[in-house]
Short mmCIF file of C-alpha atoms and ligand atoms in Angstrom, two decimals:
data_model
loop_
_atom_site.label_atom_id
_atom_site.label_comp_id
_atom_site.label_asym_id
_atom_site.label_seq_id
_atom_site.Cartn_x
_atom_site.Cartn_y
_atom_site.Cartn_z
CA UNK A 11 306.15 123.67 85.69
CA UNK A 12 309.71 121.92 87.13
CA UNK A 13 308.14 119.17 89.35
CA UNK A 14 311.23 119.28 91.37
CA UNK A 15 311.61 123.27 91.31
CA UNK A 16 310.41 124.08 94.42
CA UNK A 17 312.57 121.90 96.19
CA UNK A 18 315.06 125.27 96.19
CA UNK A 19 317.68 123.69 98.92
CA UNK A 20 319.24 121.19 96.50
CA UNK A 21 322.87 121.16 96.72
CA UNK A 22 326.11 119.26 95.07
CA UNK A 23 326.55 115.62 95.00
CA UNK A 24 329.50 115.89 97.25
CA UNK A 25 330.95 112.86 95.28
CA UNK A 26 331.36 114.84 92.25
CA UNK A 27 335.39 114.90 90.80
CA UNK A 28 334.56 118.02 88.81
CA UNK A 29 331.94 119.77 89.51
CA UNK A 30 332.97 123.20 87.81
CA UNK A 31 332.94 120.52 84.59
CA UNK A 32 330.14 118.09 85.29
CA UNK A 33 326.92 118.10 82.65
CA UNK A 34 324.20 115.75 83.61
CA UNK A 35 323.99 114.55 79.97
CA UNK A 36 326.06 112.27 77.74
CA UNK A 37 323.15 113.15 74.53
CA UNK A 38 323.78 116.35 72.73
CA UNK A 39 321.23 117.52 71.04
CA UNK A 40 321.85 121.07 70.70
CA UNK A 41 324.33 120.78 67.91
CA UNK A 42 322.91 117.46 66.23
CA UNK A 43 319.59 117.92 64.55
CA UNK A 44 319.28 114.14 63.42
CA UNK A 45 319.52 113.10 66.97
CA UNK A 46 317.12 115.70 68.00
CA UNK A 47 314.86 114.23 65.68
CA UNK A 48 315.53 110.76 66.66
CA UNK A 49 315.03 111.66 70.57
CA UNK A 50 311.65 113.80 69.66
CA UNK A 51 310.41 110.67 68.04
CA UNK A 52 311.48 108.12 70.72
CA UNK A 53 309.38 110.76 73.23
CA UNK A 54 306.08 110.48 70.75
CA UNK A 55 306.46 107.14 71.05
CA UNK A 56 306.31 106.81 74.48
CA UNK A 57 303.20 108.97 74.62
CA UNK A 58 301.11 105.83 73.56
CA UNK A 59 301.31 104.16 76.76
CA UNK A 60 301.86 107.22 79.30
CA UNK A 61 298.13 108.00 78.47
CA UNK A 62 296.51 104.92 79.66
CA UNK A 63 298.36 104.37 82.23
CA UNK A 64 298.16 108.05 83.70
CA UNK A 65 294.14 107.51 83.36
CA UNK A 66 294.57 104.36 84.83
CA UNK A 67 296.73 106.08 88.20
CA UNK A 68 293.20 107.67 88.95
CA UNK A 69 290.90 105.04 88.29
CA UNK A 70 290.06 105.14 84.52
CA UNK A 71 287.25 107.63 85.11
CA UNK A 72 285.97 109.34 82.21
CA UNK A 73 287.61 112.27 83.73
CA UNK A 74 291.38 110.76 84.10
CA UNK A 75 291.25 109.76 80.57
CA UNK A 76 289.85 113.19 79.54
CA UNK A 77 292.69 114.50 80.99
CA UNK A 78 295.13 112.39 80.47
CA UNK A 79 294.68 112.66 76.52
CA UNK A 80 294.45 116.01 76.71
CA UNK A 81 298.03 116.08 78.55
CA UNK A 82 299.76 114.44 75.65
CA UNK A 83 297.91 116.04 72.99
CA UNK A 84 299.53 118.60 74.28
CA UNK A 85 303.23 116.85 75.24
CA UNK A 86 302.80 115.79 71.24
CA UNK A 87 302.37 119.79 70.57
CA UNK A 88 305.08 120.60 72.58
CA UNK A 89 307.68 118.32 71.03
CA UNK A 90 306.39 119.21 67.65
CA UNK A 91 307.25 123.05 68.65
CA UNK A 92 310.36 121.78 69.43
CA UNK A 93 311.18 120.00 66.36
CA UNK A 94 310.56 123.77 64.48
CA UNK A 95 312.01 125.55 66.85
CA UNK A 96 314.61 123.86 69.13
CA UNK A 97 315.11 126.55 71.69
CA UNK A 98 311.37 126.89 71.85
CA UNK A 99 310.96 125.28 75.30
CA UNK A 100 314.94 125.64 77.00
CA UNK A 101 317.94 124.21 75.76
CA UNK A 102 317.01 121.09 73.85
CA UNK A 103 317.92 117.87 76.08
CA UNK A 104 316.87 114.56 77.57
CA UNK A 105 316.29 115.94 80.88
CA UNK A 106 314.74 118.79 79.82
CA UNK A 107 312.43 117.17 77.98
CA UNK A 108 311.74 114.70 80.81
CA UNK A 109 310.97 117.43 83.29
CA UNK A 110 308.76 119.13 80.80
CA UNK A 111 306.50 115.81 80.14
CA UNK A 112 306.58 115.84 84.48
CA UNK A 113 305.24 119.13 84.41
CA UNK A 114 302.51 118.71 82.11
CA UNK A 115 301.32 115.44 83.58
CA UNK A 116 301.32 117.52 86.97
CA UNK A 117 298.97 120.85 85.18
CA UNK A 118 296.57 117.96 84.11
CA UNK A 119 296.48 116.35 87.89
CA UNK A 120 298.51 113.52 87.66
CA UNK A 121 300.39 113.52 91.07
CA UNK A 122 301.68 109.75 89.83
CA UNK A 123 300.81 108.89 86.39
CA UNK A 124 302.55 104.94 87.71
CA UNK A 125 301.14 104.93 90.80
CA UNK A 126 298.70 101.71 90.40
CA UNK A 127 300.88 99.93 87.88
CA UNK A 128 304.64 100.17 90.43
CA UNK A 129 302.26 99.52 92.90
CA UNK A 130 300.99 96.23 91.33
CA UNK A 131 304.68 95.37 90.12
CA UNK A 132 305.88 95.64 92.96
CA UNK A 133 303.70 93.27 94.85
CA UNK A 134 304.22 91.00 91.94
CA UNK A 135 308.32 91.07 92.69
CA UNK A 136 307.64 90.88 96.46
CA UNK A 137 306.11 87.30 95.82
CA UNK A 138 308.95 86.04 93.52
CA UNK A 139 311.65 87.42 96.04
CA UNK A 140 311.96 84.42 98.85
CA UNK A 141 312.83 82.47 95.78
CA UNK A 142 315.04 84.55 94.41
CA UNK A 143 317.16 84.83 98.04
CA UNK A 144 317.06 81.52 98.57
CA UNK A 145 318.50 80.79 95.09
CA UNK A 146 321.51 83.38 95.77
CA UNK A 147 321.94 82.42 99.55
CA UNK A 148 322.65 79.03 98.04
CA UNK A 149 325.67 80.49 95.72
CA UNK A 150 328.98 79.39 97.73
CA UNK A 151 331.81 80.92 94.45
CA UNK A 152 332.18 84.65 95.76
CA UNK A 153 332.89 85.72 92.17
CA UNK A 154 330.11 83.37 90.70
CA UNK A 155 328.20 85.50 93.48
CA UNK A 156 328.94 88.35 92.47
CA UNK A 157 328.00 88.20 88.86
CA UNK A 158 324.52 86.53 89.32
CA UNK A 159 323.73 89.76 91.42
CA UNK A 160 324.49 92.03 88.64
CA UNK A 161 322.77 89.73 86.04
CA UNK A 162 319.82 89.89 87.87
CA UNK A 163 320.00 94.04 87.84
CA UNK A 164 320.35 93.74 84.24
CA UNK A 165 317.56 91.39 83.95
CA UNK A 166 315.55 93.62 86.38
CA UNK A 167 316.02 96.69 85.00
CA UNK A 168 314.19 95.17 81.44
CA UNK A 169 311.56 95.76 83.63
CA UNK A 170 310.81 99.50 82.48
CA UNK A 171 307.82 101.18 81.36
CA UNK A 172 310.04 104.62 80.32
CA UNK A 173 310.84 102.72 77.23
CA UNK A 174 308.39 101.52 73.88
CA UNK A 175 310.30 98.45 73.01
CA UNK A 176 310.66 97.27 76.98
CA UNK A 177 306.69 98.61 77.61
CA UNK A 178 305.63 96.42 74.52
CA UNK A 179 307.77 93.45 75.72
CA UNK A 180 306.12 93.85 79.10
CA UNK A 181 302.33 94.31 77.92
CA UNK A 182 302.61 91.30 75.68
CA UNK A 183 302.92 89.31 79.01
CA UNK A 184 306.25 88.13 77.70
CA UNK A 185 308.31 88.85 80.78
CA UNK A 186 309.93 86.28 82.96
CA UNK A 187 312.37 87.34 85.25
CA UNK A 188 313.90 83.88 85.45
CA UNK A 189 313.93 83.55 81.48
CA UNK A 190 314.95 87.11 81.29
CA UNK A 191 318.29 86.45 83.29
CA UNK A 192 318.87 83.36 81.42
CA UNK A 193 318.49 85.22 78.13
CA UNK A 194 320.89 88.00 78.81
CA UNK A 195 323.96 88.35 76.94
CA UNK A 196 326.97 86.08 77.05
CA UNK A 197 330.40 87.95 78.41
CA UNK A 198 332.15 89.99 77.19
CA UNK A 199 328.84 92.11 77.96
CA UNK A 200 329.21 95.46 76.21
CA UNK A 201 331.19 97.21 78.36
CA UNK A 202 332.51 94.90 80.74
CA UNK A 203 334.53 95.85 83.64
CA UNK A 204 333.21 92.64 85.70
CA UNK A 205 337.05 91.26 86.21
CA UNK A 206 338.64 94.46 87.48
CA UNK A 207 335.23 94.19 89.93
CA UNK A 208 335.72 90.90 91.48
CA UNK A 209 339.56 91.42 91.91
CA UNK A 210 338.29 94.64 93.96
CA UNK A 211 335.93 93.23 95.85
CA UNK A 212 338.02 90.44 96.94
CA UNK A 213 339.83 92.97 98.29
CA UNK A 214 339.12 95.19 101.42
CA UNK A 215 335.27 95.77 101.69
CA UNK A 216 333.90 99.28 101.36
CA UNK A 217 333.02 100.43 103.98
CA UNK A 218 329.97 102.69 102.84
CA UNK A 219 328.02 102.59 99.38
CA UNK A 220 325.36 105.05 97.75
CA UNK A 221 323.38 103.17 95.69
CA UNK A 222 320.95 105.25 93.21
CA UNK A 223 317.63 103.23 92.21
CA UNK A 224 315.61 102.78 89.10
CA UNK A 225 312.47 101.53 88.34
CA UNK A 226 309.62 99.62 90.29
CA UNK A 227 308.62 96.73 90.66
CA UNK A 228 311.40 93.59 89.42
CA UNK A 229 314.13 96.07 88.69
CA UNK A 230 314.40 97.33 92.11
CA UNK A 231 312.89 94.29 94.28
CA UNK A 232 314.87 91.18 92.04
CA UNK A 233 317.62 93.24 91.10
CA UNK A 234 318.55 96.39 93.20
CA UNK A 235 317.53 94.88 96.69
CA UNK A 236 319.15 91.54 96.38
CA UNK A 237 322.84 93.84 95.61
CA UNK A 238 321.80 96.11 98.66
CA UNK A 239 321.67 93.25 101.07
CA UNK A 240 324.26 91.41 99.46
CA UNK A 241 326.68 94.41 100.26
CA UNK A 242 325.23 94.65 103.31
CA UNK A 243 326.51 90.62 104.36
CA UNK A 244 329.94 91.47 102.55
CA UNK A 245 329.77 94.25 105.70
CA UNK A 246 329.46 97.60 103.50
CA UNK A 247 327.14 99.87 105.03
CA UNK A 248 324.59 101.33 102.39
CA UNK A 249 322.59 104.37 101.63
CA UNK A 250 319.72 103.83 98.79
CA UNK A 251 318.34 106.76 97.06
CA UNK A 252 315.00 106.77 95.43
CA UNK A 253 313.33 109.61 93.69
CA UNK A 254 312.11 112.26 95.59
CA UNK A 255 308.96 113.35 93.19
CA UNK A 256 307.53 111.10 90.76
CA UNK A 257 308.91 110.13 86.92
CA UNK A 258 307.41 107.75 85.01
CA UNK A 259 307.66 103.48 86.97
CA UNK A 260 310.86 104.89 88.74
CA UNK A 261 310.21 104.26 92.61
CA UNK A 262 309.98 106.89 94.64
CA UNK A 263 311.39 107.37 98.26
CA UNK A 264 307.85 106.87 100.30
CA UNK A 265 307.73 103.91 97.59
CA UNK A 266 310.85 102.53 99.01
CA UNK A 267 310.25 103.03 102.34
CA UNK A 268 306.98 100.91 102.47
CA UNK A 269 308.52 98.47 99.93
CA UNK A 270 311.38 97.48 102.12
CA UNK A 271 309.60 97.82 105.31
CA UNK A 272 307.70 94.91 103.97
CA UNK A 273 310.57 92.85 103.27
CA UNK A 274 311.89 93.45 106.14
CA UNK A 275 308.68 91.54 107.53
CA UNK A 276 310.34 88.05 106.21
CA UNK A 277 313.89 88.81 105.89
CA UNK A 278 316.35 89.04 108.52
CA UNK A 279 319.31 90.55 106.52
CA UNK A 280 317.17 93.64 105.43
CA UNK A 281 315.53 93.79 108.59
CA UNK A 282 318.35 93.99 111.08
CA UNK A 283 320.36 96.36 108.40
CA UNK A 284 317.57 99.00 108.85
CA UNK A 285 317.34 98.24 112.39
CA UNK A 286 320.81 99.21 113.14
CA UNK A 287 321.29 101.63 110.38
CA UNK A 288 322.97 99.81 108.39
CA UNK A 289 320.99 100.47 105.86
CA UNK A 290 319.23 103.70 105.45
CA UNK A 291 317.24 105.30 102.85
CA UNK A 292 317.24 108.73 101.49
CA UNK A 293 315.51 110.75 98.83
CA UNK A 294 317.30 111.97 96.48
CA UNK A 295 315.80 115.70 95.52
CA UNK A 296 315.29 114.28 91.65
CA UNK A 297 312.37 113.85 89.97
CA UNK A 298 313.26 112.59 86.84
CA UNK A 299 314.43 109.19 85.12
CA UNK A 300 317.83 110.63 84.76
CA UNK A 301 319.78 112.73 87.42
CA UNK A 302 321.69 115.75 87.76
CA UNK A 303 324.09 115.63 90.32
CA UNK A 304 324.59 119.14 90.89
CA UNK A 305 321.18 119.10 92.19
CA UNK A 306 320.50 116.48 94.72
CA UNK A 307 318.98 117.01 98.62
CA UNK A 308 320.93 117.73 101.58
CA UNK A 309 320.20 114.57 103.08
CA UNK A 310 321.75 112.65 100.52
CA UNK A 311 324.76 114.78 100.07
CA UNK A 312 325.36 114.70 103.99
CA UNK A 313 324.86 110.73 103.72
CA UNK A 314 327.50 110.69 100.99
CA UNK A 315 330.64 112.93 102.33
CA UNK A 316 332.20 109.37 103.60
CA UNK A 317 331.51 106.97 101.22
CA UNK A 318 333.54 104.78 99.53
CA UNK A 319 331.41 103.51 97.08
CA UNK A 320 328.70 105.04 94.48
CA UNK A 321 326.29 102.74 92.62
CA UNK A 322 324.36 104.36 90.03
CA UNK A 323 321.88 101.82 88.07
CA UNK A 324 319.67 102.25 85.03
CA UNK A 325 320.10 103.78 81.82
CA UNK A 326 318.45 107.37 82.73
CA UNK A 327 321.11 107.34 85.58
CA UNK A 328 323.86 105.28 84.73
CA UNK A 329 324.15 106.07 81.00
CA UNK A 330 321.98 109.22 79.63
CA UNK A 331 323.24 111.42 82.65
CA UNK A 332 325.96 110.25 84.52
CA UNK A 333 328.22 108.06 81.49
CA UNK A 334 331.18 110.27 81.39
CA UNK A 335 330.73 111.67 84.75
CA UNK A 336 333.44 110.72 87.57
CA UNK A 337 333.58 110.65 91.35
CA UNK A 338 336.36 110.19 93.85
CA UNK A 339 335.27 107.17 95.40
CA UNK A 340 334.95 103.73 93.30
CA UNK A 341 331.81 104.02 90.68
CA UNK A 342 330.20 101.01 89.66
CA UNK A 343 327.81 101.94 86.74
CA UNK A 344 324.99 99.43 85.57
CA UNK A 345 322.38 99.08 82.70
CA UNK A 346 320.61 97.31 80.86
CA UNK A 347 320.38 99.36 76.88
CA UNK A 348 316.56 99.75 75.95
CA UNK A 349 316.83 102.80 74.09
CA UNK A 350 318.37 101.69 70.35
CA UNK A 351 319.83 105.38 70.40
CA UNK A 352 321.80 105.45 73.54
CA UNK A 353 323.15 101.60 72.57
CA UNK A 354 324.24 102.46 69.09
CA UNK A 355 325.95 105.64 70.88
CA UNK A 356 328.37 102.70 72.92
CA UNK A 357 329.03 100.71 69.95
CA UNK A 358 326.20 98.36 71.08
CA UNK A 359 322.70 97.01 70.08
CA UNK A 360 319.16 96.66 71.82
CA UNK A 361 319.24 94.66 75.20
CA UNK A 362 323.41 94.86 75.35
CA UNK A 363 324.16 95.47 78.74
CA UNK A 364 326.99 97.53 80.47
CA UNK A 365 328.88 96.73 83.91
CA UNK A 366 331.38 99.73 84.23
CA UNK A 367 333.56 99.60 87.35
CA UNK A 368 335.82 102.95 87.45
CA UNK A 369 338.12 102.37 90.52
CA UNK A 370 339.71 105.03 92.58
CA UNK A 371 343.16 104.56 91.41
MG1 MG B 27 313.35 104.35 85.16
#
C-alpha cells in the first residue's frame, strides 16, 4: 500500500526547471549492486528502533508490540526479497523503499509509528525556544546573522530518528542542542555556498520563499522556525510545507499547524506573520522522508507559482531527492550528512554539513 496513493490530485512542483528531466533521486541503485546492498543494510538497521517506537505510538500494549514486530519481520523479509531479486518489489530506490516500509507500518495499524516521541520532542524544543530567540534577536552583524541561523538547522536537523547513528546519538541522551551547534564543523563546511548567500541577501529581499520541513521536534522548532521568522523580519513572505501523511519523526502538516499556533502564543513575530498571512502553511501531498516534486498538492503548487525563493532542508529532501535537481527561482539547499553513504557520495564524512545556494543567474 502507497500511503500517499490515494491522494490522486497531486500535480507538478511548478518550480521545477525541467520537469520532462527531473528524477526525485540522486542514489542509483538499479545499476549498482554494492550500493543496493549498502542501502538494504542501512534500512535493516533502522528496523531496530522503528519497532519500539511504533509499539510505543499506541501505548506499548501487548498488542502494538505484537504488531509492530510482526511489521518488520516482515519489512526485514521484504528487503531480503529484494536483495535476491531487485525488481521484486518496483524499481529498486530510496523512495521506493521508504514508501514500502510506510505501507507496511500502515497494514499493521500504525497511523503514526512517531506520533508520541515528535510529540514529546517537540514540547521539549518549545521550552528551549525563548532562549534560543532571544540569543539570535541579540545578533546585530547581518552576515554573522545569517550564518548562526543556518548552523542552528544543521545542528537541528542531528535531531533525526530516520537515521541509526543520529537515533543512537539521541537515545544515549547525548544530545545538546547548544553543544551540538558548537560542535559543528568549522568553514569551509562541505559544500559551502554561504558567501555567494550573504552577498545575495544583502541584496534585494525575496519577496516570497517555500520552505520544505524536516523532522520534529529541535530540527524544525530550533532550526527551521527560527529561519522562517527570520525571513519573515528581513520582509520575505513565506510558505512552509510539512508532510501531508506520516514518515518516520518528519512533522506533519496538522503537526505544524498546532506546533506554531503555540508559538505564536509567546511570540509576536510568528504570531502577527500568520495573522496577516504572512506566513502560511501548506501540506505538501508527500508522505515520505524524501520528496518527489512531480508529485506535490495543489495547494502548494498554487502557493509556489510566484515565489522567489525555495528552501528545501534535510538530507531526505535536500540531498537523497532533490541534490541535482534545479528550479527557476534561487534554491538554497541545507543538511546536515547522517547517512555515511550519501556523505561519502559528496566527497564528505559523517556529520559534514552542506549549505548549497544555487542563484537564479
Ligand atoms: Mg526526516
Amino acid at each position: 500500500m502507497n500511503p500517499i496513493s490515494s491522494d490522486t490530485d497531486r500535480v507538478v512542483f511548478p518550480l521545477l526547471a525541467d520537469p520532462a528531466g527531473y528524477r526525485a533521486n540522486t542514489i542509483d541503485l538499479a545499476s549498482d549492486p554494492e550500493s543496493l546492498r549498502v542501502w538494504l543494510d542501512i534500512f535493516r538497521a533502522h528496523c531496530d528502533s522503528l519497532e519500539p517506537y511504533a509499539a510505543a505510538s499506541q501505548g506499548d500494549t501487548e498488542d502494538a508490540r505484537r504488531r509492530a514486530a510482526a511489521c518488520v519481520a516482515r519489512w526485514r523479509i521484504v528487503l531480503d526479497e529484494i536483495e535476491a531479486d531487485p525488481m521484486r518489489h518496483g524499481e529498486p530506490n530510496v523512495p521506493r523503499f521508504c514508501t514500502l516500509r510506510e505501507g507496511l507500518l500502515r497494514e499493521h495499524g500504525f497511523e503514526d509509528a512517531y506520533v508520541t516521541i515528535k510529540a514529546e520532542e517537540n514540547a521539549a524544543a518549545l521550552r528551549l525556544l525563548p532562549g534560543v530567540l532571544a540569543e539570535l534577536d541579540e545578533i546585530g552583524d547581518p552576515d554573522r546573522l545569517l550564518r548562526t541561523h543556518l548552523e542552528h538547522v544543521f545542528a537541528g536537523n542531528i535531531f533525526d530518528l530516520g537515521c541509526a547513528v543520529t537515533t543512537d546519538l539521541f537515545e544515549s541522551g547525548d544530545m545538546n542542542f547548544h553543544a551540538t551547534v558548537d560542535r559543528l564543523p568549522d568553514r569551509p563546511w562541505l559544500v559551502d555556498d554561504l558567501d555567494a548567500l550573504t552577498a545575495r541577501f544583502a541584496g534585494a529581499v525575496h519577496r516570497k520563499a517555500i520552505v520544505f520541513v524536516d523532522n520534529a521536534g529541535a530540527d524544525v522548532t530550533l532550526g527551521m522556525i527560527p529561519l522562517i521568522r527570520y525571513l519573515l523580519k528581513r520582509g520575505t513572505r513565506v510558505v512552509a510545507a510539512a508532510n501531508t501523511a506520516p514518515a518516520l519523526n518528519d512533522i506533519i502538516h496538522d503537526e505544524f499547524v498546532d506546533h506554531l499556533g503555540a508559538i505564536a502564543a509567546f511570540d509576536a513575530p510568528i504570531r502577527d506573520a500568520l495573522a496577516d498571512g504572512r506566513l502560511s502553511l501548506v501540506a505538501s501531498g508527500n508522505g515520505i522522508p524524501l520528496i518527489d516534486l512531480t508529485g506535490v498538492s495543489p495547494g502548494l503548487a498554487a502557493a509556489s507559482a510566484d515565489a522567489d525563493l525555495l528552501i528545501l532542508e534535510g538530507m531526505g529532501r535536500a540531498i537523497e531527492s532533490n541534490y541535482e535537481a534545479r528550479f527557476t527561482c534561487d534554491t538554497l539547499k541545507l543538511a546536515m550528512l547522517k547517512e555515511p553513504d550519501v556523505a561519502r557520495r559528496l566527497g564528505g564524512g559523517l556529520y559534514d554539513v552542506v549549505c548549497r545556494f544555487e542563484p537564479v543567474a
